[in-house]
PDB file of C-alpha atoms in Angstrom:
ATOM      1  CA  UNK V   1      38.655 175.821  95.489  1.00 90.00           C
ATOM      2  CA  UNK V   2      37.495 172.961  97.356  1.00 89.00           C
ATOM      3  CA  UNK V   3      33.892 174.137  96.675  1.00 94.00           C
ATOM      4  CA  UNK V   4      34.439 173.735  92.979  1.00 95.00           C
ATOM      5  CA  UNK V   5      32.972 170.607  91.299  1.00 97.00           C
ATOM      6  CA  UNK V   6      35.127 167.726  91.112  1.00 97.00           C
ATOM      7  CA  UNK V   7      37.760 168.910  93.652  1.00 97.00           C
ATOM      8  CA  UNK V   8      37.280 166.213  95.841  1.00 96.00           C
ATOM      9  CA  UNK V   9      36.890 163.560  93.053  1.00 97.00           C
ATOM     10  CA  UNK V  10      40.278 164.721  91.571  1.00 97.00           C
ATOM     11  CA  UNK V  11      41.980 164.497  94.833  1.00 97.00           C
ATOM     12  CA  UNK V  12      40.699 160.926  95.479  1.00 97.00           C
ATOM     13  CA  UNK V  13      41.882 159.941  91.829  1.00 97.00           C
ATOM     14  CA  UNK V  14      45.490 161.279  92.037  1.00 98.00           C
ATOM     15  CA  UNK V  15      45.799 159.853  95.555  1.00 98.00           C
ATOM     16  CA  UNK V  16      44.679 156.529  94.591  1.00 98.00           C
ATOM     17  CA  UNK V  17      46.810 156.517  91.425  1.00 98.00           C
ATOM     18  CA  UNK V  18      49.912 157.333  93.507  1.00 98.00           C
ATOM     19  CA  UNK V  19      49.041 154.669  96.158  1.00 98.00           C
ATOM     20  CA  UNK V  20      48.253 151.853  93.860  1.00 98.00           C
ATOM     21  CA  UNK V  21      51.320 152.855  91.739  1.00 98.00           C
ATOM     22  CA  UNK V  22      53.584 152.665  94.749  1.00 98.00           C
ATOM     23  CA  UNK V  23      52.137 149.294  95.602  1.00 98.00           C
ATOM     24  CA  UNK V  24      52.649 147.964  92.228  1.00 98.00           C
ATOM     25  CA  UNK V  25      56.283 149.143  91.923  1.00 98.00           C
ATOM     26  CA  UNK V  26      57.078 147.375  95.093  1.00 98.00           C
ATOM     27  CA  UNK V  27      55.380 144.330  94.217  1.00 98.00           C
ATOM     28  CA  UNK V  28      56.904 144.123  90.825  1.00 97.00           C
ATOM     29  CA  UNK V  29      60.416 144.318  92.365  1.00 97.00           C
ATOM     30  CA  UNK V  30      59.764 141.535  94.790  1.00 97.00           C
ATOM     31  CA  UNK V  31      58.863 143.256  97.904  1.00 98.00           C
ATOM     32  CA  UNK V  32      56.175 142.380 100.479  1.00 97.00           C
ATOM     33  CA  UNK V  33      53.942 145.441 100.772  1.00 98.00           C
ATOM     34  CA  UNK V  34      50.421 146.775 101.633  1.00 98.00           C
ATOM     35  CA  UNK V  35      48.761 149.945 101.857  1.00 97.00           C
ATOM     36  CA  UNK V  36      46.087 152.098 100.483  1.00 95.00           C
ATOM     37  CA  UNK V  37      44.459 155.643 100.634  1.00 97.00           C
ATOM     38  CA  UNK V  38      41.383 157.500 101.481  1.00 95.00           C
ATOM     39  CA  UNK V  39      40.597 160.843  99.958  1.00 94.00           C
ATOM     40  CA  UNK V  40      44.216 162.764  99.879  1.00 96.00           C
ATOM     41  CA  UNK V  41      45.827 160.455 102.478  1.00 97.00           C
ATOM     42  CA  UNK V  42      47.886 157.487 101.668  1.00 98.00           C
ATOM     43  CA  UNK V  43      50.281 154.991 103.147  1.00 96.00           C
ATOM     44  CA  UNK V  44      52.368 152.059 102.522  1.00 96.00           C
ATOM     45  CA  UNK V  45      54.082 149.375 104.879  1.00 97.00           C
ATOM     46  CA  UNK V  46      56.791 146.795 103.930  1.00 97.00           C
ATOM     47  CA  UNK V  47      54.935 143.688 105.154  1.00 97.00           C
ATOM     48  CA  UNK V  48      52.303 141.401 103.573  1.00 95.00           C
ATOM     49  CA  UNK V  49      49.632 142.777 105.758  1.00 91.00           C
ATOM     50  CA  UNK V  50      47.023 143.761 106.348  1.00 95.00           C
ATOM     51  CA  UNK V  51      47.863 146.433 108.675  1.00 95.00           C
ATOM     52  CA  UNK V  52      44.946 147.347 110.878  1.00 95.00           C
ATOM     53  CA  UNK V  53      46.632 148.704 113.937  1.00 95.00           C
ATOM     54  CA  UNK V  54      49.926 149.677 115.467  1.00 94.00           C
ATOM     55  CA  UNK V  55      50.794 146.044 116.408  1.00 95.00           C
ATOM     56  CA  UNK V  56      50.381 144.979 112.807  1.00 96.00           C
ATOM     57  CA  UNK V  57      52.389 148.053 111.704  1.00 94.00           C
ATOM     58  CA  UNK V  58      55.278 147.251 113.895  1.00 94.00           C
ATOM     59  CA  UNK V  59      55.560 143.934 111.786  1.00 95.00           C
ATOM     60  CA  UNK V  60      56.844 146.016 108.884  1.00 96.00           C
ATOM     61  CA  UNK V  61      60.407 146.125 107.675  1.00 97.00           C
ATOM     62  CA  UNK V  62      61.439 149.490 108.894  1.00 95.00           C
ATOM     63  CA  UNK V  63      64.974 149.333 107.775  1.00 97.00           C
ATOM     64  CA  UNK V  64      63.635 148.791 104.291  1.00 98.00           C
ATOM     65  CA  UNK V  65      61.296 151.692 104.620  1.00 97.00           C
ATOM     66  CA  UNK V  66      64.193 153.796 105.569  1.00 97.00           C
ATOM     67  CA  UNK V  67      66.077 152.768 102.579  1.00 98.00           C
ATOM     68  CA  UNK V  68      62.989 153.623 100.416  1.00 98.00           C
ATOM     69  CA  UNK V  69      62.770 156.916 102.004  1.00 98.00           C
ATOM     70  CA  UNK V  70      66.376 157.887 101.516  1.00 98.00           C
ATOM     71  CA  UNK V  71      66.201 156.659  97.890  1.00 98.00           C
ATOM     72  CA  UNK V  72      63.068 158.729  97.203  1.00 98.00           C
ATOM     73  CA  UNK V  73      64.857 161.905  98.721  1.00 98.00           C
ATOM     74  CA  UNK V  74      67.949 161.103  96.406  1.00 98.00           C
ATOM     75  CA  UNK V  75      65.533 161.072  93.531  1.00 98.00           C
ATOM     76  CA  UNK V  76      64.104 164.464  94.633  1.00 98.00           C
ATOM     77  CA  UNK V  77      60.709 163.080  96.192  1.00 98.00           C
ATOM     78  CA  UNK V  78      59.854 163.995  99.817  1.00 97.00           C
ATOM     79  CA  UNK V  79      57.627 161.556 101.511  1.00 96.00           C
ATOM     80  CA  UNK V  80      56.483 161.032 105.055  1.00 94.00           C
ATOM     81  CA  UNK V  81      59.733 159.794 106.876  1.00 94.00           C
ATOM     82  CA  UNK V  82      57.969 156.851 108.670  1.00 92.00           C
ATOM     83  CA  UNK V  83      55.805 154.072 107.771  1.00 90.00           C
ATOM     84  CA  UNK V  84      53.796 155.241 110.880  1.00 93.00           C
ATOM     85  CA  UNK V  85      52.746 158.577 109.344  1.00 94.00           C
ATOM     86  CA  UNK V  86      50.338 159.172 106.278  1.00 96.00           C
ATOM     87  CA  UNK V  87      51.250 160.913 103.012  1.00 97.00           C
ATOM     88  CA  UNK V  88      49.159 163.537 101.605  1.00 97.00           C
ATOM     89  CA  UNK V  89      48.495 164.693  98.147  1.00 97.00           C
ATOM     90  CA  UNK V  90      46.955 168.118  97.345  1.00 96.00           C
ATOM     91  CA  UNK V  91      45.044 169.647  94.609  1.00 96.00           C
ATOM     92  CA  UNK V  92      48.203 171.337  93.490  1.00 96.00           C
ATOM     93  CA  UNK V  93      49.711 167.964  92.445  1.00 97.00           C
ATOM     94  CA  UNK V  94      49.406 167.207  88.857  1.00 97.00           C
ATOM     95  CA  UNK V  95      49.377 163.839  86.735  1.00 96.00           C
ATOM     96  CA  UNK V  96      52.886 164.753  85.840  1.00 98.00           C
ATOM     97  CA  UNK V  97      53.890 164.918  89.550  1.00 98.00           C
ATOM     98  CA  UNK V  98      52.345 161.522  90.277  1.00 98.00           C
ATOM     99  CA  UNK V  99      54.237 160.174  87.073  1.00 98.00           C
ATOM    100  CA  UNK V 100      57.536 161.381  88.221  1.00 98.00           C
ATOM    101  CA  UNK V 101      56.857 160.240  91.769  1.00 98.00           C
ATOM    102  CA  UNK V 102      56.014 156.746  90.429  1.00 98.00           C
ATOM    103  CA  UNK V 103      59.077 156.557  88.032  1.00 98.00           C
ATOM    104  CA  UNK V 104      61.375 157.481  90.972  1.00 98.00           C
ATOM    105  CA  UNK V 105      59.594 154.737  93.065  1.00 98.00           C
ATOM    106  CA  UNK V 106      60.251 152.151  90.462  1.00 98.00           C
ATOM    107  CA  UNK V 107      63.900 153.151  90.296  1.00 98.00           C
ATOM    108  CA  UNK V 108      64.426 152.899  93.999  1.00 98.00           C
ATOM    109  CA  UNK V 109      62.487 149.844  94.657  1.00 98.00           C
ATOM    110  CA  UNK V 110      64.700 147.965  92.195  1.00 97.00           C
ATOM    111  CA  UNK V 111      67.607 148.987  94.382  1.00 97.00           C
ATOM    112  CA  UNK V 112      66.495 148.158  97.921  1.00 96.00           C
TER     113      UNK V 112
END
């Protein structure tokens, strides 16, 4: 599947859409946040950032991330359980999956 034309481009597209959408949902609800993606990996920190290393990452609001993670679980979305871990997308994820995840994130961000 990975050898098929467009596979890596699709993975980059859906991952960027997810990462950008998570950041946007956080900012629109008043949260300091930074993060990004590369290929099928993404991450997000509850801090103004930027985060370049572990010392920067430790400045993040870990309690807020925990509330976000728990809220996403309650919405049926499983993300990496720590700000210090990367999240991953796959070729199995669809635009509908990303839409659903971002809808859940908007709901959760408004409550934390």
